[in-house]
C-alpha positions as a printed NumPy array, in Angstrom:
array([[  0.   ,   0.   ,   0.   ],
       [  1.347,   3.395,  -0.959],
       [ -0.42 ,   6.466,   0.423],
       [  0.089,   9.898,  -1.126],
       [ -2.543,  12.306,   0.147],
       [ -5.682,  11.53 ,  -1.808],
       [ -4.281,   8.514,  -3.632],
       [ -4.008,   5.032,  -2.232],
       [ -2.703,   2.215,  -4.376],
       [ -3.729,  -1.344,  -3.534],
       [ -1.73 ,  -4.026,  -5.269],
       [ -1.907,  -7.794,  -5.243],
       [ -5.675,  -7.987,  -4.802],
       [ -6.84 , -10.271,  -7.577],
       [-10.172, -11.564,  -6.283],
       [-13.563,  -9.908,  -6.465],
       [-14.02 , -10.739,  -2.801],
       [-10.818,  -8.838,  -1.918],
       [-11.722,  -5.868,  -4.103],
       [-15.239,  -5.514,  -2.702],
       [-13.863,  -5.827,   0.851],
       [-11.464,  -2.926,   0.155],
       [-14.296,  -0.872,  -1.357],
       [-16.373,  -1.524,   1.768],
       [-13.476,  -0.568,   4.038],
       [-12.358,   2.634,   2.288],
       [-15.508,   3.69 ,   0.415],
       [-13.497,   5.668,  -2.134],
       [-15.065,   8.306,  -4.346],
       [-13.181,   6.824,  -7.303],
       [-11.346,   3.536,  -7.879],
       [ -9.663,   1.917, -10.868],
       [ -9.643,  -1.835, -11.471],
       [ -6.729,  -2.696, -13.767],
       [ -7.95 ,  -4.995, -15.365],
       [-11.03 ,  -7.211, -15.136],
       [ -9.475, -10.214, -16.9  ],
       [ -6.985, -10.552, -13.999],
       [ -9.727, -10.83 , -11.373],
       [-10.798, -14.231, -10.071],
       [-13.411, -15.399,  -7.598],
       [-13.685, -18.138,  -4.993],
       [-16.927, -19.289,  -6.641],
       [-16.877, -21.962,  -9.319],
       [-18.258, -21.34 , -12.801],
       [-18.73 , -23.431, -15.905],
       [-16.55 , -21.128, -17.981],
       [-14.564, -17.906, -17.844],
       [-17.306, -15.903, -19.541],
       [-19.756, -16.699, -16.719],
       [-17.073, -15.836, -14.163],
       [-16.435, -12.424, -15.805],
       [-20.214, -11.82 , -15.915],
       [-20.375, -12.468, -12.158],
       [-17.348, -10.237, -11.44 ],
       [-18.799,  -7.413, -13.53 ],
       [-22.106,  -7.654, -11.693],
       [-20.37 ,  -7.66 ,  -8.299],
       [-18.379,  -4.544,  -9.234],
       [-21.554,  -2.751, -10.361],
       [-23.354,  -3.638,  -7.116],
       [-20.362,  -2.611,  -4.984],
       [-20.13 ,   0.755,  -6.76 ],
       [-23.781,   1.435,  -5.979],
       [-23.593,   0.078,  -2.417],
       [-20.521,   2.145,  -1.465],
       [-21.354,   5.151,  -3.663],
       [-18.049,   4.817,  -5.486],
       [-17.256,   5.536,  -9.105],
       [-15.357,   2.633, -10.632],
       [-13.291,   2.62 , -13.785],
       [-12.848,  -0.974, -14.871],
       [-10.235,  -1.581, -17.536],
       [-10.664,  -4.442, -19.958],
       [ -8.867,  -6.106, -22.8  ],
       [-10.541,  -6.223, -26.164],
       [-10.557,  -9.05 , -28.667],
       [-10.51 ,  -7.976, -32.269],
       [ -9.551,  -9.609, -35.507],
       [-10.42 ,  -6.674, -37.764],
       [ -8.615,  -3.494, -38.72 ],
       [-11.421,  -1.13 , -37.691],
       [-11.824,   0.974, -34.572],
       [-12.96 ,  -1.068, -31.552],
       [-16.605,  -1.31 , -30.468],
       [-18.345,  -2.369, -27.273],
       [-18.875,  -5.817, -28.701],
       [-15.072,  -6.226, -28.779],
       [-14.796,  -6.211, -24.974],
       [-13.166,  -9.497, -24.095],
       [-15.108, -12.427, -22.598],
       [-18.362, -10.779, -21.615],
       [-21.568,  -9.118, -22.704],
       [-22.041,  -8.093, -19.078],
       [-19.365,  -5.435, -19.403],
       [-21.569,  -3.732, -22.004],
       [-24.644,  -4.18 , -19.833],
       [-23.156,  -3.137, -16.487],
       [-21.155,  -0.115, -17.636],
       [-22.781,   3.317, -17.542],
       [-20.078,   4.597, -19.872],
       [-17.835,   2.654, -22.2  ],
       [-14.749,   4.415, -23.494],
       [-12.42 ,   2.774, -25.993],
       [ -8.932,   3.964, -26.902],
       [ -7.948,   3.54 , -30.528],
       [ -4.59 ,   4.064, -32.194],
       [ -4.91 ,   3.292, -35.918],
       [ -1.124,   2.983, -36.193],
       [ -1.182,  -0.172, -34.066],
       [ -3.32 ,  -1.858, -36.739],
       [ -1.76 ,  -0.243, -39.835],
       [  1.974,   0.144, -39.197],
       [  2.744,  -0.313, -42.906],
       [  0.467,   2.537, -44.015],
       [  2.551,   5.729, -44.496],
       [ -0.605,   7.879, -44.072],
       [ -1.132,   6.694, -40.491],
       [  0.907,   8.536, -37.857],
       [  1.98 ,   6.807, -34.6  ],
       [  0.864,   9.805, -32.51 ],
       [ -2.729,   9.866, -33.83 ],
       [ -5.284,   8.376, -31.457],
       [ -8.968,   8.579, -30.591],
       [-11.126,   8.035, -27.552],
       [-14.502,   6.612, -28.504],
       [-17.435,   7.022, -26.128],
       [-19.402,   4.002, -27.329],
       [-21.933,   3.964, -24.486],
       [-23.277,   6.83 , -22.423],
       [-26.239,   5.841, -20.287],
       [-27.027,   9.504, -19.654],
       [-26.37 ,  11.216, -22.989],
       [-24.732,  11.22 , -26.368],
       [-21.867,   9.142, -27.668],
       [-19.051,  10.301, -29.908],
       [-15.338,  10.516, -30.605],
       [-12.504,  12.886, -29.636],
       [ -9.155,  13.077, -31.346],
       [ -6.103,  12.556, -29.145],
       [ -2.351,  12.916, -29.455],
       [ -0.298,   9.99 , -28.133],
       [  3.096,  10.767, -26.596],
       [  4.765,   7.348, -26.641],
       [  7.836,   8.432, -24.685],
       [  5.661,   9.326, -21.679],
       [  2.713,   6.978, -22.451],
       [  0.367,   9.977, -22.323],
       [ -2.726,  10.934, -24.289],
       [ -3.758,  14.582, -24.682],
       [ -6.82 ,  16.016, -26.38 ],
       [ -6.289,  17.589, -29.812],
       [ -7.996,  20.94 , -30.033],
       [-10.416,  21.456, -32.909],
       [ -8.137,  24.184, -34.309],
       [ -5.14 ,  21.878, -34.753]])
């Protein structure tokens, strides 16, 4: 555990039971789960998809119960060369169902390295689900040296 004022980092908690216990103990305003495919549970399930569905549901209930905002990171599974969509979230339809917002990062360069028209620093954030409003896309600049994304102003 590393405490720095408003930030507390919990590492080595890889079960939904451990995560929900920490949420109950600290009741944070905001927490990040990095990432859902690493989380396990003590319960037994027929397959990994059902287990992820259960974990997603438990995170949603815990967020409501403890009045916390959770950002849950997920891998995507894609075979195509297009921008990702909600349906590309790995191993679960529950992630689509349980999320109030679904944001997807997209760097076309990762998929088209051989295309000279695609720049490594070009990126997008896609708001594919917004339970309370509109969806859309914002252009981003990716700084690979610092692993940082910044918004591109409309004038640039």
